[in-house]
mmCIF file of C-alpha atoms and ligand atoms in Angstrom:
data_model
loop_
_atom_site.group_PDB
_atom_site.id
_atom_site.type_symbol
_atom_site.label_atom_id
_atom_site.label_comp_id
_atom_site.label_asym_id
_atom_site.label_seq_id
_atom_site.Cartn_x
_atom_site.Cartn_y
_atom_site.Cartn_z
ATOM 1 C CA MET A 1 -4.103 30.729 26.198
ATOM 2 C CA LYS A 2 -4.136 34.301 27.465
ATOM 3 C CA LEU A 3 -1.411 36.670 26.365
ATOM 4 C CA PRO A 4 -1.882 39.739 28.526
ATOM 5 C CA ARG A 5 -0.443 43.240 28.161
ATOM 6 C CA LEU A 6 1.924 42.569 25.297
ATOM 7 C CA PRO A 7 1.681 44.961 22.359
ATOM 8 C CA LEU A 8 -0.596 43.800 19.566
ATOM 9 C CA TYR A 9 2.287 43.181 17.188
ATOM 10 C CA THR A 10 4.055 40.921 19.684
ATOM 11 C CA ARG A 11 0.894 38.939 20.363
ATOM 12 C CA ILE A 12 0.256 38.394 16.668
ATOM 13 C CA LEU A 13 3.882 37.374 16.178
ATOM 14 C CA ILE A 14 3.640 34.851 19.017
ATOM 15 C CA GLY A 15 0.468 33.484 17.432
ATOM 16 C CA LEU A 16 2.261 33.182 14.106
ATOM 17 C CA LEU A 17 5.340 31.413 15.467
ATOM 18 C CA ALA A 18 3.260 29.075 17.611
ATOM 19 C CA GLY A 19 1.160 28.308 14.528
ATOM 20 C CA VAL A 20 4.240 27.433 12.479
ATOM 21 C CA VAL A 21 5.516 25.040 15.170
ATOM 22 C CA PHE A 22 2.103 23.487 15.686
ATOM 23 C CA GLY A 23 1.578 23.053 11.939
ATOM 24 C CA ILE A 24 4.952 21.380 11.441
ATOM 25 C CA LEU A 25 4.200 19.030 14.354
ATOM 26 C CA ALA A 26 0.827 18.210 12.833
ATOM 27 C CA ASN A 27 2.458 17.490 9.490
ATOM 28 C CA GLN A 28 5.144 15.263 10.991
ATOM 29 C CA LEU A 29 3.004 13.455 13.560
ATOM 30 C CA GLY A 30 0.098 12.945 11.197
ATOM 31 C CA PHE A 31 -2.667 15.008 12.762
ATOM 32 C CA SER A 32 -3.045 17.461 9.882
ATOM 33 C CA ASP A 33 -6.708 16.501 9.493
ATOM 34 C CA PHE A 34 -7.384 17.638 13.023
ATOM 35 C CA VAL A 35 -5.836 21.010 12.137
ATOM 36 C CA PHE A 36 -7.882 21.334 8.927
ATOM 37 C CA ASN A 37 -11.150 20.360 10.593
ATOM 38 C CA TYR A 38 -10.929 22.073 13.960
ATOM 39 C CA ILE A 39 -8.219 24.742 13.959
ATOM 40 C CA LYS A 40 -8.480 26.199 10.470
ATOM 41 C CA PRO A 41 -12.142 27.294 10.939
ATOM 42 C CA VAL A 42 -10.973 29.685 13.667
ATOM 43 C CA GLY A 43 -8.706 31.331 11.091
ATOM 44 C CA SER A 44 -11.477 31.379 8.514
ATOM 45 C CA ALA A 45 -13.793 33.027 11.044
ATOM 46 C CA PHE A 46 -11.165 35.684 11.677
ATOM 47 C CA ILE A 47 -10.784 36.406 7.956
ATOM 48 C CA ARG A 48 -14.550 36.525 7.504
ATOM 49 C CA LEU A 49 -14.822 39.005 10.365
ATOM 50 C CA ILE A 50 -12.316 41.443 8.893
ATOM 51 C CA SER A 51 -13.700 40.974 5.403
ATOM 52 C CA MET A 52 -17.126 41.800 6.831
ATOM 53 C CA VAL A 53 -16.115 45.367 7.645
ATOM 54 C CA VAL A 54 -14.258 46.189 4.422
ATOM 55 C CA VAL A 55 -17.192 47.555 2.400
ATOM 56 C CA PRO A 56 -18.803 49.742 5.097
ATOM 57 C CA LEU A 57 -15.399 50.942 6.283
ATOM 58 C CA VAL A 58 -14.193 51.981 2.832
ATOM 59 C CA PHE A 59 -17.461 53.626 1.845
ATOM 60 C CA ALA A 60 -18.135 55.504 5.085
ATOM 61 C CA SER A 61 -14.592 56.735 5.642
ATOM 62 C CA LEU A 62 -14.011 57.768 2.033
ATOM 63 C CA LEU A 63 -17.378 59.524 1.821
ATOM 64 C CA VAL A 64 -16.790 61.471 5.019
ATOM 65 C CA GLY A 65 -13.180 62.179 4.052
ATOM 66 C CA THR A 66 -14.157 63.549 0.644
ATOM 67 C CA ALA A 67 -17.096 65.550 1.958
ATOM 68 C CA SER A 68 -14.797 67.410 4.313
ATOM 69 C CA LEU A 69 -12.462 68.445 1.493
ATOM 70 C CA ASN A 70 -13.507 71.932 0.621
ATOM 71 C CA ASP A 71 -11.305 72.086 -2.439
ATOM 72 C CA ILE A 72 -11.933 69.653 -5.263
ATOM 73 C CA ARG A 73 -8.611 70.480 -6.905
ATOM 74 C CA LYS A 74 -6.933 69.109 -3.808
ATOM 75 C CA LEU A 75 -8.706 65.805 -4.377
ATOM 76 C CA GLY A 76 -7.397 65.763 -7.946
ATOM 77 C CA ARG A 77 -3.885 66.417 -6.715
ATOM 78 C CA ILE A 78 -4.067 63.630 -4.133
ATOM 79 C CA GLY A 79 -5.421 61.294 -6.813
ATOM 80 C CA VAL A 80 -2.667 62.085 -9.288
ATOM 81 C CA LYS A 81 0.065 61.680 -6.661
ATOM 82 C CA THR A 82 -1.367 58.390 -5.458
ATOM 83 C CA LEU A 83 -1.683 56.922 -8.937
ATOM 84 C CA ALA A 84 1.771 58.139 -9.954
ATOM 85 C CA TYR A 85 3.290 56.546 -6.849
ATOM 86 C CA TYR A 86 1.522 53.262 -7.461
ATOM 87 C CA LEU A 87 2.549 53.103 -11.114
ATOM 88 C CA CYS A 88 6.192 54.040 -10.529
ATOM 89 C CA THR A 89 6.738 51.622 -7.649
ATOM 90 C CA THR A 90 5.108 48.781 -9.569
ATOM 91 C CA ILE A 91 7.326 49.354 -12.605
ATOM 92 C CA ILE A 92 10.393 49.425 -10.347
ATOM 93 C CA ALA A 93 9.230 46.202 -8.672
ATOM 94 C CA ILE A 94 8.952 44.378 -12.013
ATOM 95 C CA SER A 95 12.331 45.698 -13.078
ATOM 96 C CA ILE A 96 13.937 44.415 -9.868
ATOM 97 C CA GLY A 97 12.322 41.024 -10.466
ATOM 98 C CA LEU A 98 13.512 40.848 -14.065
ATOM 99 C CA PHE A 99 17.008 41.970 -13.168
ATOM 100 C CA LEU A 100 17.385 39.349 -10.434
ATOM 101 C CA ALA A 101 15.886 36.514 -12.468
ATOM 102 C CA ASN A 102 18.087 37.325 -15.456
ATOM 103 C CA THR A 103 21.287 37.582 -13.466
ATOM 104 C CA LEU A 104 20.752 34.783 -10.919
ATOM 105 C CA ARG A 105 19.042 32.472 -13.460
ATOM 106 C CA PRO A 106 17.124 30.323 -10.935
ATOM 107 C CA GLY A 107 15.617 28.102 -13.636
ATOM 108 C CA ALA A 108 18.783 27.431 -15.559
ATOM 109 C CA GLY A 109 20.728 25.004 -13.418
ATOM 110 C CA LEU A 110 17.955 22.542 -12.528
ATOM 111 C CA PRO A 111 19.059 18.906 -12.705
ATOM 112 C CA GLU A 112 17.510 17.259 -15.767
ATOM 113 C CA GLU A 113 15.469 14.825 -13.702
ATOM 114 C CA ALA A 114 13.936 17.502 -11.493
ATOM 115 C CA ARG A 115 13.195 19.563 -14.582
ATOM 116 C CA LYS A 116 11.402 16.690 -16.282
ATOM 117 C CA LYS A 117 9.426 15.906 -13.167
ATOM 118 C CA LEU A 118 8.323 19.512 -12.820
ATOM 119 C CA VAL A 119 7.371 19.918 -16.456
ATOM 120 C CA GLN A 120 5.462 16.642 -16.487
ATOM 121 C CA SER A 121 3.534 17.229 -13.291
ATOM 122 C CA SER A 122 2.646 20.732 -14.292
ATOM 123 C CA SER A 123 0.655 20.343 -17.468
ATOM 124 C CA GLU A 124 -2.736 19.628 -15.954
ATOM 125 C CA GLU A 125 -2.811 22.536 -13.522
ATOM 126 C CA GLY A 126 -1.646 24.979 -16.166
ATOM 127 C CA VAL A 127 -4.502 24.042 -18.440
ATOM 128 C CA GLN A 128 -6.974 24.443 -15.583
ATOM 129 C CA ILE A 129 -5.726 27.962 -15.046
ATOM 130 C CA GLU A 130 -6.105 28.799 -18.717
ATOM 131 C CA THR A 131 -9.758 27.853 -18.668
ATOM 132 C CA THR A 132 -10.454 30.228 -15.759
ATOM 133 C CA LEU A 133 -8.585 33.082 -17.405
ATOM 134 C CA LYS A 134 -10.427 35.948 -19.006
ATOM 135 C CA LYS A 135 -8.245 38.520 -20.666
ATOM 136 C CA PRO A 136 -9.390 41.985 -19.538
ATOM 137 C CA LYS A 137 -9.794 44.733 -22.124
ATOM 138 C CA ILE A 138 -8.509 48.181 -21.120
ATOM 139 C CA LYS A 139 -11.776 49.793 -22.269
ATOM 140 C CA ASP A 140 -13.798 47.459 -20.015
ATOM 141 C CA ILE A 141 -11.522 48.061 -17.047
ATOM 142 C CA PHE A 142 -12.309 51.777 -17.184
ATOM 143 C CA LEU A 143 -16.005 51.355 -17.939
ATOM 144 C CA ASN A 144 -16.361 48.915 -15.076
ATOM 145 C CA ILE A 145 -15.358 51.578 -12.577
ATOM 146 C CA ILE A 146 -18.767 53.204 -13.117
ATOM 147 C CA PRO A 147 -21.487 51.165 -11.436
ATOM 148 C CA THR A 148 -24.817 50.892 -13.226
ATOM 149 C CA ASN A 149 -26.423 49.882 -9.975
ATOM 150 C CA PRO A 150 -24.934 51.095 -6.682
ATOM 151 C CA ILE A 151 -26.595 48.333 -4.667
ATOM 152 C CA LYS A 152 -25.017 45.718 -6.920
ATOM 153 C CA ALA A 153 -21.619 47.328 -6.407
ATOM 154 C CA PHE A 154 -22.044 46.923 -2.643
ATOM 155 C CA VAL A 155 -23.405 43.397 -2.876
ATOM 156 C CA GLU A 156 -20.506 42.295 -5.058
ATOM 157 C CA GLY A 157 -17.996 44.232 -2.981
ATOM 158 C CA ASN A 158 -16.642 45.796 -6.165
ATOM 159 C CA MET A 159 -14.018 48.051 -4.621
ATOM 160 C CA LEU A 160 -13.346 50.379 -7.564
ATOM 161 C CA GLN A 161 -17.076 51.006 -8.005
ATOM 162 C CA ILE A 162 -17.496 51.628 -4.282
ATOM 163 C CA ILE A 163 -14.584 54.082 -4.346
ATOM 164 C CA PHE A 164 -16.180 55.829 -7.328
ATOM 165 C CA LEU A 165 -19.532 56.099 -5.531
ATOM 166 C CA ALA A 166 -17.960 57.390 -2.328
ATOM 167 C CA LEU A 167 -15.927 60.016 -4.199
ATOM 168 C CA MET A 168 -18.931 61.241 -6.207
ATOM 169 C CA GLY A 169 -21.134 61.206 -3.118
ATOM 170 C CA GLY A 170 -18.534 63.012 -1.027
ATOM 171 C CA ILE A 171 -17.882 65.692 -3.646
ATOM 172 C CA CYS A 172 -21.610 66.349 -4.079
ATOM 173 C CA LEU A 173 -22.152 66.489 -0.329
ATOM 174 C CA SER A 174 -19.694 69.359 -0.258
ATOM 175 C CA LEU A 175 -21.605 71.122 -3.036
ATOM 176 C CA ILE A 176 -25.108 71.111 -1.485
ATOM 177 C CA PRO A 177 -26.297 73.370 1.385
ATOM 178 C CA SER A 178 -24.843 72.270 4.693
ATOM 179 C CA GLU A 179 -28.223 71.893 6.441
ATOM 180 C CA ARG A 180 -28.889 69.081 3.964
ATOM 181 C CA SER A 181 -25.454 67.542 3.865
ATOM 182 C CA GLN A 182 -24.629 67.657 7.573
ATOM 183 C CA PRO A 183 -27.135 64.992 8.705
ATOM 184 C CA VAL A 184 -25.814 62.616 6.026
ATOM 185 C CA ILE A 185 -22.222 63.295 7.020
ATOM 186 C CA ASN A 186 -23.082 62.833 10.701
ATOM 187 C CA PHE A 187 -24.733 59.519 9.944
ATOM 188 C CA PHE A 188 -21.736 58.166 8.035
ATOM 189 C CA GLU A 189 -19.345 59.472 10.675
ATOM 190 C CA GLY A 190 -21.310 57.375 13.150
ATOM 191 C CA VAL A 191 -21.151 54.337 10.864
ATOM 192 C CA ASN A 192 -17.432 54.868 10.499
ATOM 193 C CA GLU A 193 -16.879 54.929 14.246
ATOM 194 C CA VAL A 194 -18.907 51.792 14.777
ATOM 195 C CA VAL A 195 -16.935 49.973 12.123
ATOM 196 C CA ILE A 196 -13.617 51.097 13.578
ATOM 197 C CA ARG A 197 -14.751 49.863 16.979
ATOM 198 C CA ILE A 198 -15.601 46.511 15.409
ATOM 199 C CA VAL A 199 -12.088 46.372 13.948
ATOM 200 C CA HIS A 200 -10.629 46.957 17.433
ATOM 201 C CA ILE A 201 -12.642 44.069 18.802
ATOM 202 C CA ILE A 202 -11.631 41.780 15.930
ATOM 203 C CA MET A 203 -7.974 42.639 16.488
ATOM 204 C CA LYS A 204 -8.227 41.196 19.975
ATOM 205 C CA ILE A 205 -8.634 37.754 18.463
ATOM 206 C CA ALA A 206 -6.037 38.366 15.738
ATOM 207 C CA PRO A 207 -3.289 36.289 17.453
ATOM 208 C CA TYR A 208 -5.608 33.263 17.561
ATOM 209 C CA GLY A 209 -6.750 33.808 13.982
ATOM 210 C CA VAL A 210 -3.172 34.061 12.778
ATOM 211 C CA PHE A 211 -2.219 30.943 14.750
ATOM 212 C CA ALA A 212 -5.027 28.984 13.095
ATOM 213 C CA LEU A 213 -4.284 30.220 9.568
ATOM 214 C CA ILE A 214 -0.573 29.559 9.745
ATOM 215 C CA SER A 215 -0.857 26.149 11.381
ATOM 216 C CA ALA A 216 -3.188 25.045 8.588
ATOM 217 C CA VAL A 217 -0.677 26.229 5.964
ATOM 218 C CA THR A 218 2.324 24.548 7.558
ATOM 219 C CA ALA A 219 0.405 21.343 8.254
ATOM 220 C CA ASP A 220 -0.280 21.194 4.530
ATOM 221 C CA PHE A 221 3.245 21.976 3.420
ATOM 222 C CA GLY A 222 5.330 19.507 1.465
ATOM 223 C CA LEU A 223 8.983 20.339 2.055
ATOM 224 C CA GLY A 224 10.177 18.294 -0.941
ATOM 225 C CA ILE A 225 8.889 20.574 -3.671
ATOM 226 C CA LEU A 226 10.182 23.569 -1.765
ATOM 227 C CA LEU A 227 13.721 22.237 -2.009
ATOM 228 C CA ILE A 228 13.564 21.830 -5.777
ATOM 229 C CA LEU A 229 12.119 25.295 -6.108
ATOM 230 C CA LEU A 230 14.330 26.794 -3.430
ATOM 231 C CA LYS A 231 16.400 28.939 -5.737
ATOM 232 C CA TYR A 232 13.347 30.339 -7.494
ATOM 233 C CA SER A 233 11.593 31.055 -4.176
ATOM 234 C CA ALA A 234 14.769 32.644 -2.826
ATOM 235 C CA VAL A 235 15.012 34.970 -5.848
ATOM 236 C CA VAL A 236 11.390 36.092 -5.392
ATOM 237 C CA ILE A 237 11.873 36.639 -1.670
ATOM 238 C CA VAL A 238 15.190 38.492 -2.087
ATOM 239 C CA GLY A 239 13.524 40.705 -4.705
ATOM 240 C CA LEU A 240 10.632 41.454 -2.364
ATOM 241 C CA ILE A 241 12.997 42.312 0.475
ATOM 242 C CA LEU A 242 15.080 44.583 -1.784
ATOM 243 C CA HIS A 243 11.959 46.333 -3.012
ATOM 244 C CA VAL A 244 10.713 47.023 0.503
ATOM 245 C CA THR A 245 14.050 48.057 1.954
ATOM 246 C CA ILE A 246 15.294 50.119 -0.980
ATOM 247 C CA VAL A 247 12.237 51.516 -2.753
ATOM 248 C CA TYR A 248 9.799 52.134 0.108
ATOM 249 C CA SER A 249 12.481 53.239 2.537
ATOM 250 C CA SER A 250 13.904 55.722 0.023
ATOM 251 C CA ALA A 251 10.456 57.031 -0.867
ATOM 252 C CA ILE A 252 9.682 57.629 2.785
ATOM 253 C CA LYS A 253 13.068 59.154 3.428
ATOM 254 C CA ILE A 254 12.925 61.460 0.416
ATOM 255 C CA PHE A 255 9.279 62.532 0.496
ATOM 256 C CA SER A 256 8.375 62.512 4.187
ATOM 257 C CA LYS A 257 9.768 63.393 7.552
ATOM 258 C CA GLN A 258 8.717 60.095 9.069
ATOM 259 C CA LYS A 259 11.476 57.896 10.442
ATOM 260 C CA ILE A 260 11.820 54.645 8.565
ATOM 261 C CA GLY A 261 11.829 52.743 11.865
ATOM 262 C CA THR A 262 8.543 54.354 12.869
ATOM 263 C CA PHE A 263 7.016 53.391 9.547
ATOM 264 C CA PHE A 264 7.981 49.738 9.710
ATOM 265 C CA ARG A 265 7.074 49.427 13.394
ATOM 266 C CA GLY A 266 3.705 51.027 12.788
ATOM 267 C CA ILE A 267 2.757 48.845 9.841
ATOM 268 C CA ARG A 268 3.848 45.515 11.378
ATOM 269 C CA PRO A 269 0.436 44.302 12.563
ATOM 270 C CA ALA A 270 -0.939 44.752 9.033
ATOM 271 C CA GLN A 271 2.080 42.949 7.572
ATOM 272 C CA LEU A 272 1.542 39.981 9.868
ATOM 273 C CA ILE A 273 -2.139 39.757 8.986
ATOM 274 C CA ALA A 274 -1.285 40.031 5.276
ATOM 275 C CA PHE A 275 1.304 37.279 5.689
ATOM 276 C CA SER A 276 -1.065 34.869 7.359
ATOM 277 C CA SER A 277 -4.133 35.677 5.263
ATOM 278 C CA ALA A 278 -2.359 36.159 1.891
ATOM 279 C CA SER A 279 -4.967 38.779 1.105
ATOM 280 C CA SER A 280 -4.451 42.518 0.952
ATOM 281 C CA SER A 281 -8.196 43.133 0.688
ATOM 282 C CA ALA A 282 -8.944 41.239 3.875
ATOM 283 C CA THR A 283 -6.087 43.101 5.569
ATOM 284 C CA LEU A 284 -7.425 46.499 4.489
ATOM 285 C CA PRO A 285 -9.194 47.410 7.754
ATOM 286 C CA VAL A 286 -6.013 46.661 9.685
ATOM 287 C CA THR A 287 -3.868 48.598 7.193
ATOM 288 C CA MET A 288 -6.176 51.603 7.590
ATOM 289 C CA GLU A 289 -6.067 51.338 11.353
ATOM 290 C CA CYS A 290 -2.244 51.092 11.420
ATOM 291 C CA THR A 291 -1.626 53.954 8.996
ATOM 292 C CA GLU A 292 -4.010 56.274 10.812
ATOM 293 C CA ARG A 293 -3.247 55.337 14.395
ATOM 294 C CA ASN A 294 0.436 54.397 14.287
ATOM 295 C CA LEU A 295 1.711 56.452 11.385
ATOM 296 C CA GLY A 296 -0.482 59.520 11.761
ATOM 297 C CA VAL A 297 -1.851 59.646 8.218
ATOM 298 C CA SER A 298 -5.037 61.738 7.970
ATOM 299 C CA ARG A 299 -8.287 59.854 7.463
ATOM 300 C CA GLN A 300 -8.887 61.724 4.241
ATOM 301 C CA ILE A 301 -5.779 60.334 2.608
ATOM 302 C CA ALA A 302 -5.795 56.900 4.233
ATOM 303 C CA SER A 303 -9.401 56.312 3.208
ATOM 304 C CA PHE A 304 -8.593 57.145 -0.397
ATOM 305 C CA ALA A 305 -5.097 55.764 -0.989
ATOM 306 C CA LEU A 306 -5.425 52.471 0.903
ATOM 307 C CA PRO A 307 -8.636 51.001 -0.609
ATOM 308 C CA LEU A 308 -7.411 52.062 -4.037
ATOM 309 C CA GLY A 309 -4.033 50.477 -3.324
ATOM 310 C CA ALA A 310 -5.576 47.247 -2.053
ATOM 311 C CA THR A 311 -7.351 47.024 -5.395
ATOM 312 C CA ILE A 312 -4.803 48.161 -7.968
ATOM 313 C CA ASN A 313 -1.367 48.399 -6.340
ATOM 314 C CA MET A 314 0.342 45.021 -6.141
ATOM 315 C CA ASP A 315 4.094 45.547 -6.257
ATOM 316 C CA GLY A 316 4.830 42.177 -4.676
ATOM 317 C CA THR A 317 2.605 40.430 -7.194
ATOM 318 C CA ALA A 318 4.184 42.279 -10.118
ATOM 319 C CA LEU A 319 7.712 41.404 -8.975
ATOM 320 C CA TYR A 320 6.685 37.785 -8.500
ATOM 321 C CA GLN A 321 5.194 37.691 -11.994
ATOM 322 C CA GLY A 322 8.389 39.079 -13.505
ATOM 323 C CA VAL A 323 10.592 36.504 -11.766
ATOM 324 C CA SER A 324 8.170 33.645 -12.476
ATOM 325 C CA THR A 325 7.941 34.374 -16.184
ATOM 326 C CA VAL A 326 11.715 34.401 -16.585
ATOM 327 C CA PHE A 327 12.066 31.320 -14.369
ATOM 328 C CA ILE A 328 9.538 29.298 -16.354
ATOM 329 C CA THR A 329 11.195 30.376 -19.583
ATOM 330 C CA GLN A 330 14.529 29.136 -18.246
ATOM 331 C CA VAL A 331 13.091 25.810 -17.118
ATOM 332 C CA TYR A 332 11.743 25.243 -20.634
ATOM 333 C CA GLY A 333 15.144 26.148 -22.049
ATOM 334 C CA LEU A 334 13.727 29.157 -23.931
ATOM 335 C CA SER A 335 15.140 32.667 -23.940
ATOM 336 C CA LEU A 336 13.613 36.117 -23.954
ATOM 337 C CA THR A 337 14.566 39.030 -26.206
ATOM 338 C CA PRO A 338 14.859 42.565 -24.758
ATOM 339 C CA ALA A 339 11.573 43.436 -26.497
ATOM 340 C CA GLN A 340 9.909 40.495 -24.760
ATOM 341 C CA GLN A 341 11.317 41.657 -21.424
ATOM 342 C CA LEU A 342 9.734 45.051 -22.047
ATOM 343 C CA THR A 343 6.458 43.331 -22.850
ATOM 344 C CA ILE A 344 6.730 41.590 -19.480
ATOM 345 C CA VAL A 345 7.088 44.963 -17.751
ATOM 346 C CA LEU A 346 3.946 46.280 -19.414
ATOM 347 C CA THR A 347 1.782 43.203 -19.070
ATOM 348 C CA ALA A 348 2.878 42.505 -15.491
ATOM 349 C CA LEU A 349 1.947 46.113 -14.690
ATOM 350 C CA LEU A 350 -1.530 45.604 -16.146
ATOM 351 C CA ALA A 351 -1.883 42.098 -14.734
ATOM 352 C CA SER A 352 -0.961 43.246 -11.235
ATOM 353 C CA ILE A 353 -3.454 46.117 -11.460
ATOM 354 C CA GLY A 354 -6.095 43.602 -12.466
ATOM 355 C CA THR A 355 -5.174 41.187 -9.678
ATOM 356 C CA ALA A 356 -7.697 41.031 -6.864
ATOM 357 C CA GLY A 357 -6.314 41.321 -3.330
ATOM 358 C CA THR A 358 -7.258 37.740 -2.562
ATOM 359 C CA PRO A 359 -5.189 34.579 -2.059
ATOM 360 C CA ALA A 360 -3.655 33.102 -5.219
ATOM 361 C CA ALA A 361 -5.104 35.818 -7.462
ATOM 362 C CA GLY A 362 -1.640 36.721 -8.726
ATOM 363 C CA VAL A 363 -0.906 33.248 -10.057
ATOM 364 C CA ILE A 364 -4.038 33.376 -12.202
ATOM 365 C CA THR A 365 -3.155 36.733 -13.732
ATOM 366 C CA LEU A 366 0.399 35.456 -14.269
ATOM 367 C CA ALA A 367 -1.128 33.583 -17.192
ATOM 368 C CA ILE A 368 -1.697 36.932 -18.947
ATOM 369 C CA VAL A 369 2.003 37.732 -18.685
ATOM 370 C CA LEU A 370 3.082 34.279 -19.877
ATOM 371 C CA LYS A 371 0.727 34.452 -22.807
ATOM 372 C CA SER A 372 2.002 37.876 -23.867
ATOM 373 C CA VAL A 373 5.488 36.479 -24.467
ATOM 374 C CA GLY A 374 4.413 33.088 -25.731
ATOM 375 C CA VAL A 375 5.592 31.012 -22.764
ATOM 376 C CA PRO A 376 3.553 27.793 -22.293
ATOM 377 C CA LEU A 377 0.864 28.292 -19.663
ATOM 378 C CA GLU A 378 1.516 24.809 -18.287
ATOM 379 C CA GLY A 379 4.615 26.419 -16.797
ATOM 380 C CA ILE A 380 2.393 27.739 -14.030
ATOM 381 C CA GLY A 381 2.080 24.201 -12.755
ATOM 382 C CA ILE A 382 5.827 24.176 -12.108
ATOM 383 C CA ILE A 383 5.635 26.855 -9.470
ATOM 384 C CA LEU A 384 2.332 25.915 -7.823
ATOM 385 C CA GLY A 385 4.117 23.893 -5.133
ATOM 386 C CA VAL A 386 5.528 27.025 -3.531
ATOM 387 C CA GLU A 387 2.668 29.298 -4.536
ATOM 388 C CA ARG A 388 1.162 29.685 -1.090
ATOM 389 C CA ILE A 389 4.312 30.753 0.711
ATOM 390 C CA LEU A 390 5.204 33.239 -2.042
ATOM 391 C CA ASP A 391 1.624 34.508 -1.989
ATOM 392 C CA MET A 392 1.983 35.239 1.711
ATOM 393 C CA CYS A 393 5.249 37.111 1.148
ATOM 394 C CA ARG A 394 4.037 39.171 -1.810
ATOM 395 C CA SER A 395 0.847 40.134 0.044
ATOM 396 C CA VAL A 396 3.037 41.660 2.793
ATOM 397 C CA VAL A 397 4.780 43.763 0.149
ATOM 398 C CA ASN A 398 1.478 44.751 -1.474
ATOM 399 C CA VAL A 399 0.159 46.044 1.836
ATOM 400 C CA THR A 400 3.424 47.774 2.748
ATOM 401 C CA GLY A 401 3.415 49.542 -0.629
ATOM 402 C CA ASP A 402 -0.089 50.890 -0.035
ATOM 403 C CA ALA A 403 0.865 52.182 3.406
ATOM 404 C CA SER A 404 4.071 53.795 2.142
ATOM 405 C CA CYS A 405 2.052 55.618 -0.514
ATOM 406 C CA ALA A 406 -0.370 56.905 2.128
ATOM 407 C CA VAL A 407 2.561 58.209 4.205
ATOM 408 C CA VAL A 408 4.267 59.845 1.223
ATOM 409 C CA VAL A 409 1.110 61.492 -0.111
ATOM 410 C CA ALA A 410 0.000 62.617 3.356
ATOM 411 C CA SER A 411 3.403 64.060 4.001
ATOM 412 C CA THR A 412 3.521 66.078 0.790
ATOM 413 C CA GLU A 413 -0.005 67.333 1.532
ATOM 414 C CA GLY A 414 0.893 68.366 5.084
ATOM 415 C CA GLN A 415 -1.489 65.764 6.489
ATOM 416 C CA LEU A 416 0.910 63.519 8.408
HETATM 417 N N1 LIG B 1 -2.647 37.554 -2.487
HETATM 418 C C1 LIG B 1 -2.214 38.803 -3.043
HETATM 419 C C2 LIG B 1 -2.828 39.930 -2.279
HETATM 420 O O1 LIG B 1 -3.899 39.816 -1.764
HETATM 421 C C3 LIG B 1 -2.529 38.923 -4.480
HETATM 422 C C4 LIG B 1 -1.757 37.901 -5.232
HETATM 423 O O2 LIG B 1 -2.217 36.765 -5.319
HETATM 424 O O3 LIG B 1 -0.659 38.215 -5.696
HETATM 425 O O4 LIG B 1 -2.249 40.979 -2.146
#
């Protein structure tokens, strides 16, 4: 199928819609296995291709971006603004989630039979999640940013360590004589251009990749569980939409001169990839490309704010964790005190920071939030049926939040 001369966004959207239809057909007509065995690998190949460029892209562009900053204080300022934006928007996201879940009470009106069925079927999966859960210590989180072995950081794709290395390397490049630093900078500029060219080539197959990913998801989908969990899913999705339309739009309106329409049009390809891959890390190269090319954010800021955001800024995940905790509490017929709600804000903030930008990572760290307020972990099993679709939606918000931060910071720094 050749889809000539349409804009990239339109082609990806066509791929996505065609994938949904194809997946539903496969599910109904009973050829889901064909989709899993022969179509899904195309999607996996696409994800592997974009994941392949993440590490070199982040390192080369951040190193070059930092090396060209001649004022280290400016770097500090950009860092503080970026972190402040990420923290504030995440706290607002959790608050929106808690507010909606407390007022709409999605878990309260479940028919007794559905409730029993959910609680019964959930216990096994919840326990499985508990065994994979390691509670992070704040001290370790900070210490782990410093790599003891740079090569290991690259091999493991540890994004915070790679960011740390690139920042240190970039700062020191600007401190040594330019006849020494220039060849290094030139080399990494070359690497950066090659990687960006690779991203362009990969984007040509994006519509097919998205088609394959989405058809595999829809072929797998059981509609039954979705209906029982419809109200809960609707609350999460409404919260996500409110967060994007109110919080990000206001931030862009207040702090930058960019038109809101331009922002959302520019970021759409990244949103579609995030939706179909459910991974903000895998989407990172596309997010960087969109924010630089379509939104006009300088490389310096995009290469710092976006990789950091893909690692620590998960507004969609945080909102989802807030709603889910309250929902599970309601299903179990428990209630939460105001102090417990505050605990949810704090732990969901930390849990979302600790969530990797990979599929289903947020449901694992949800266990930290549940544990902090004493809600049974088996409750996670209740919501696993709709996990994938909510994962796709919250990943879109995670990526949009990163891009909005890049626009806001770039704008206040005169780099838009
Ligand atoms: N899949 C999400 C992301 O990559 C993380 C999560 O599971 O919430 O952004």
